[in-house]
Amino acid sequence: MLRRSRVATVAMLCSGMLLAGCTSTPPRDAEEPAAEVIDAHTCVAFGDVLTILFNADIAYRDGRIDQQEHEGWDALATRVLDRVPTRAEGAVSDAVAALKHAAPAIHAGASAPTGIDSVAWNEAYVQLSEACTQAGAELAVVAFTGG
């Protein structure tokens, strides 16, 4: 009984915060300048895209997810890629721009080919890997699925 009471209390508190518009982070002041993006930040952010793709591929290969779910993860990766910050100049930024062109963001709920693993994607990925290495920020993947 005590457990049900706690669950109900937590649910009510969460609902109240959601309805009140509470967020976990305060809104950014419009006057505040954006943090300077450096190539290392871009390379680390692209690692999140690689992590999504790697873990989805492993799960699909092992039969733990079906084709539709795999495509959903790939679509999510395109949206995460679209949010990867760049300096807008230099080899790292150019390679990310080429990746974004090869695999444009697929909006949630939409269905379209991703462009991931296309020739253009693979060429841009090699360019980014080399550029990140030159910038002192190797691309990294976090494997967390498959046991």
PDB file of C-alpha atoms in Angstrom:
ATOM      1  CA  MET A   1       0.000   0.000   0.000  1.00  0.00           C
ATOM      2  CA  LEU A   2       2.838   2.351   0.851  1.00  0.00           C
ATOM      3  CA  ARG A   3       4.399   1.689  -2.581  1.00  0.00           C
ATOM      4  CA  ARG A   4       1.147   2.656  -4.360  1.00  0.00           C
ATOM      5  CA  SER A   5       0.958   5.822  -2.307  1.00  0.00           C
ATOM      6  CA  ARG A   6       4.529   6.776  -3.263  1.00  0.00           C
ATOM      7  CA  VAL A   7       3.898   6.043  -6.936  1.00  0.00           C
ATOM      8  CA  ALA A   8       0.741   8.158  -6.865  1.00  0.00           C
ATOM      9  CA  THR A   9       2.538  10.991  -5.072  1.00  0.00           C
ATOM     10  CA  VAL A  10       5.439  10.976  -7.527  1.00  0.00           C
ATOM     11  CA  ALA A  11       3.026  10.862 -10.471  1.00  0.00           C
ATOM     12  CA  MET A  12       1.087  13.841  -9.104  1.00  0.00           C
ATOM     13  CA  LEU A  13       4.270  15.849  -8.504  1.00  0.00           C
ATOM     14  CA  CYS A  14       5.567  15.112 -11.998  1.00  0.00           C
ATOM     15  CA  SER A  15       2.214  16.011 -13.538  1.00  0.00           C
ATOM     16  CA  GLY A  16       2.136  19.246 -11.584  1.00  0.00           C
ATOM     17  CA  MET A  17       5.621  20.209 -12.719  1.00  0.00           C
ATOM     18  CA  LEU A  18       4.768  19.423 -16.336  1.00  0.00           C
ATOM     19  CA  LEU A  19       1.587  21.455 -16.192  1.00  0.00           C
ATOM     20  CA  ALA A  20       3.433  24.321 -14.510  1.00  0.00           C
ATOM     21  CA  GLY A  21       5.953  24.398 -17.318  1.00  0.00           C
ATOM     22  CA  CYS A  22       8.938  23.438 -15.184  1.00  0.00           C
ATOM     23  CA  THR A  23      11.992  22.336 -17.077  1.00  0.00           C
ATOM     24  CA  SER A  24      15.235  20.764 -16.003  1.00  0.00           C
ATOM     25  CA  THR A  25      17.252  23.644 -17.445  1.00  0.00           C
ATOM     26  CA  PRO A  26      16.378  27.320 -17.407  1.00  0.00           C
ATOM     27  CA  PRO A  27      15.756  28.971 -20.782  1.00  0.00           C
ATOM     28  CA  ARG A  28      18.839  30.571 -22.296  1.00  0.00           C
ATOM     29  CA  ASP A  29      18.964  34.352 -22.233  1.00  0.00           C
ATOM     30  CA  ALA A  30      18.651  35.682 -25.782  1.00  0.00           C
ATOM     31  CA  GLU A  31      21.475  38.156 -25.066  1.00  0.00           C
ATOM     32  CA  GLU A  32      23.877  35.399 -23.978  1.00  0.00           C
ATOM     33  CA  PRO A  33      26.523  34.702 -26.643  1.00  0.00           C
ATOM     34  CA  ALA A  34      26.753  31.151 -27.935  1.00  0.00           C
ATOM     35  CA  ALA A  35      29.739  29.172 -26.732  1.00  0.00           C
ATOM     36  CA  GLU A  36      32.549  28.965 -29.227  1.00  0.00           C
ATOM     37  CA  VAL A  37      32.420  25.698 -31.127  1.00  0.00           C
ATOM     38  CA  ILE A  38      35.743  23.975 -31.573  1.00  0.00           C
ATOM     39  CA  ASP A  39      36.473  20.995 -33.795  1.00  0.00           C
ATOM     40  CA  ALA A  40      36.890  18.679 -30.804  1.00  0.00           C
ATOM     41  CA  HIS A  41      33.295  19.441 -29.715  1.00  0.00           C
ATOM     42  CA  THR A  42      32.066  18.628 -33.205  1.00  0.00           C
ATOM     43  CA  CYS A  43      33.928  15.314 -33.237  1.00  0.00           C
ATOM     44  CA  VAL A  44      32.587  14.330 -29.814  1.00  0.00           C
ATOM     45  CA  ALA A  45      29.032  15.257 -30.848  1.00  0.00           C
ATOM     46  CA  PHE A  46      29.342  13.153 -33.999  1.00  0.00           C
ATOM     47  CA  GLY A  47      30.337  10.266 -31.732  1.00  0.00           C
ATOM     48  CA  ASP A  48      26.717  10.272 -30.504  1.00  0.00           C
ATOM     49  CA  VAL A  49      25.555   9.698 -34.087  1.00  0.00           C
ATOM     50  CA  LEU A  50      28.009   6.820 -34.442  1.00  0.00           C
ATOM     51  CA  THR A  51      26.881   5.364 -31.115  1.00  0.00           C
ATOM     52  CA  ILE A  52      23.239   5.324 -32.232  1.00  0.00           C
ATOM     53  CA  LEU A  53      24.124   3.713 -35.562  1.00  0.00           C
ATOM     54  CA  PHE A  54      26.513   1.148 -34.092  1.00  0.00           C
ATOM     55  CA  ASN A  55      24.149  -0.060 -31.376  1.00  0.00           C
ATOM     56  CA  ALA A  56      21.161  -0.171 -33.746  1.00  0.00           C
ATOM     57  CA  ASP A  57      23.185  -2.166 -36.279  1.00  0.00           C
ATOM     58  CA  ILE A  58      24.279  -4.683 -33.622  1.00  0.00           C
ATOM     59  CA  ALA A  59      20.733  -5.090 -32.305  1.00  0.00           C
ATOM     60  CA  TYR A  60      19.382  -5.568 -35.844  1.00  0.00           C
ATOM     61  CA  ARG A  61      22.109  -8.029 -36.780  1.00  0.00           C
ATOM     62  CA  ASP A  62      21.419 -10.026 -33.606  1.00  0.00           C
ATOM     63  CA  GLY A  63      17.676 -10.086 -34.333  1.00  0.00           C
ATOM     64  CA  ARG A  64      16.693  -8.051 -31.263  1.00  0.00           C
ATOM     65  CA  ILE A  65      15.027  -5.345 -33.355  1.00  0.00           C
ATOM     66  CA  ASP A  66      13.220  -5.521 -36.684  1.00  0.00           C
ATOM     67  CA  GLN A  67      13.802  -3.527 -39.872  1.00  0.00           C
ATOM     68  CA  GLN A  68      11.255  -0.845 -38.969  1.00  0.00           C
ATOM     69  CA  GLU A  69      12.875  -0.165 -35.598  1.00  0.00           C
ATOM     70  CA  HIS A  70      16.332  -0.128 -37.194  1.00  0.00           C
ATOM     71  CA  GLU A  71      15.109   2.462 -39.698  1.00  0.00           C
ATOM     72  CA  GLY A  72      13.697   4.478 -36.803  1.00  0.00           C
ATOM     73  CA  TRP A  73      17.094   4.527 -35.090  1.00  0.00           C
ATOM     74  CA  ASP A  74      18.744   5.569 -38.361  1.00  0.00           C
ATOM     75  CA  ALA A  75      16.209   8.394 -38.732  1.00  0.00           C
ATOM     76  CA  LEU A  76      16.966   9.511 -35.166  1.00  0.00           C
ATOM     77  CA  ALA A  77      20.668   9.518 -36.037  1.00  0.00           C
ATOM     78  CA  THR A  78      19.957  11.938 -38.911  1.00  0.00           C
ATOM     79  CA  ARG A  79      18.224  14.321 -36.499  1.00  0.00           C
ATOM     80  CA  VAL A  80      21.092  14.103 -34.014  1.00  0.00           C
ATOM     81  CA  LEU A  81      23.534  14.692 -36.891  1.00  0.00           C
ATOM     82  CA  ASP A  82      21.553  17.775 -37.902  1.00  0.00           C
ATOM     83  CA  ARG A  83      22.206  19.210 -34.424  1.00  0.00           C
ATOM     84  CA  VAL A  84      25.972  18.588 -34.435  1.00  0.00           C
ATOM     85  CA  PRO A  85      27.575  22.022 -34.031  1.00  0.00           C
ATOM     86  CA  THR A  86      30.354  23.198 -36.333  1.00  0.00           C
ATOM     87  CA  ARG A  87      32.635  26.210 -36.728  1.00  0.00           C
ATOM     88  CA  ALA A  88      31.311  26.597 -40.303  1.00  0.00           C
ATOM     89  CA  GLU A  89      34.866  26.494 -41.637  1.00  0.00           C
ATOM     90  CA  GLY A  90      37.690  23.993 -41.864  1.00  0.00           C
ATOM     91  CA  ALA A  91      37.998  20.293 -42.640  1.00  0.00           C
ATOM     92  CA  VAL A  92      35.877  19.059 -39.710  1.00  0.00           C
ATOM     93  CA  SER A  93      33.025  21.445 -40.516  1.00  0.00           C
ATOM     94  CA  ASP A  94      33.229  20.638 -44.224  1.00  0.00           C
ATOM     95  CA  ALA A  95      33.042  16.890 -43.554  1.00  0.00           C
ATOM     96  CA  VAL A  96      30.050  17.302 -41.222  1.00  0.00           C
ATOM     97  CA  ALA A  97      28.323  19.445 -43.853  1.00  0.00           C
ATOM     98  CA  ALA A  98      28.912  16.657 -46.390  1.00  0.00           C
ATOM     99  CA  LEU A  99      27.471  14.087 -43.958  1.00  0.00           C
ATOM    100  CA  LYS A 100      24.409  16.287 -43.367  1.00  0.00           C
ATOM    101  CA  HIS A 101      23.991  16.585 -47.136  1.00  0.00           C
ATOM    102  CA  ALA A 102      24.320  12.804 -47.607  1.00  0.00           C
ATOM    103  CA  ALA A 103      21.859  12.053 -44.787  1.00  0.00           C
ATOM    104  CA  PRO A 104      19.491  14.994 -44.256  1.00  0.00           C
ATOM    105  CA  ALA A 105      17.416  15.036 -41.077  1.00  0.00           C
ATOM    106  CA  ILE A 106      14.289  12.889 -41.255  1.00  0.00           C
ATOM    107  CA  HIS A 107      11.581  14.412 -39.105  1.00  0.00           C
ATOM    108  CA  ALA A 108      10.024  12.310 -36.358  1.00  0.00           C
ATOM    109  CA  GLY A 109       7.171  10.243 -37.737  1.00  0.00           C
ATOM    110  CA  ALA A 110       8.346  10.591 -41.335  1.00  0.00           C
ATOM    111  CA  SER A 111       9.677   7.734 -43.400  1.00  0.00           C
ATOM    112  CA  ALA A 112      12.389   8.165 -46.010  1.00  0.00           C
ATOM    113  CA  PRO A 113      15.702   6.627 -47.004  1.00  0.00           C
ATOM    114  CA  THR A 114      18.394   8.003 -44.696  1.00  0.00           C
ATOM    115  CA  GLY A 115      21.413   8.115 -46.965  1.00  0.00           C
ATOM    116  CA  ILE A 116      23.444   6.517 -44.199  1.00  0.00           C
ATOM    117  CA  ASP A 117      25.986   4.055 -45.650  1.00  0.00           C
ATOM    118  CA  SER A 118      25.686   5.626 -49.100  1.00  0.00           C
ATOM    119  CA  VAL A 119      28.864   6.304 -51.074  1.00  0.00           C
ATOM    120  CA  ALA A 120      28.607  10.013 -50.204  1.00  0.00           C
ATOM    121  CA  TRP A 121      28.118   9.173 -46.509  1.00  0.00           C
ATOM    122  CA  ASN A 122      31.095   6.822 -46.417  1.00  0.00           C
ATOM    123  CA  GLU A 123      33.381   9.298 -48.199  1.00  0.00           C
ATOM    124  CA  ALA A 124      32.394  12.111 -45.838  1.00  0.00           C
ATOM    125  CA  TYR A 125      32.794   9.798 -42.834  1.00  0.00           C
ATOM    126  CA  VAL A 126      36.381   8.991 -43.859  1.00  0.00           C
ATOM    127  CA  GLN A 127      37.061  12.722 -44.308  1.00  0.00           C
ATOM    128  CA  LEU A 128      35.618  13.490 -40.875  1.00  0.00           C
ATOM    129  CA  SER A 129      37.575  10.710 -39.219  1.00  0.00           C
ATOM    130  CA  GLU A 130      40.819  12.038 -40.692  1.00  0.00           C
ATOM    131  CA  ALA A 131      39.948  15.653 -39.855  1.00  0.00           C
ATOM    132  CA  CYS A 132      39.061  14.774 -36.260  1.00  0.00           C
ATOM    133  CA  THR A 133      42.333  12.884 -35.884  1.00  0.00           C
ATOM    134  CA  GLN A 134      44.177  15.965 -37.172  1.00  0.00           C
ATOM    135  CA  ALA A 135      42.239  18.074 -34.645  1.00  0.00           C
ATOM    136  CA  GLY A 136      43.329  15.742 -31.833  1.00  0.00           C
ATOM    137  CA  ALA A 137      39.837  14.359 -31.272  1.00  0.00           C
ATOM    138  CA  GLU A 138      39.453  10.764 -32.418  1.00  0.00           C
ATOM    139  CA  LEU A 139      35.892   9.679 -33.181  1.00  0.00           C
ATOM    140  CA  ALA A 140      34.536   7.360 -30.504  1.00  0.00           C
ATOM    141  CA  VAL A 141      31.610   4.967 -30.195  1.00  0.00           C
ATOM    142  CA  VAL A 142      30.025   3.734 -26.970  1.00  0.00           C
ATOM    143  CA  ALA A 143      28.871   0.139 -27.369  1.00  0.00           C
ATOM    144  CA  PHE A 144      26.159  -0.676 -24.846  1.00  0.00           C
ATOM    145  CA  THR A 145      24.045  -3.314 -26.513  1.00  0.00           C
ATOM    146  CA  GLY A 146      24.533  -6.957 -27.288  1.00  0.00           C
ATOM    147  CA  GLY A 147      25.882  -8.240 -24.000  1.00  0.00           C
TER     148      GLY A 147
END
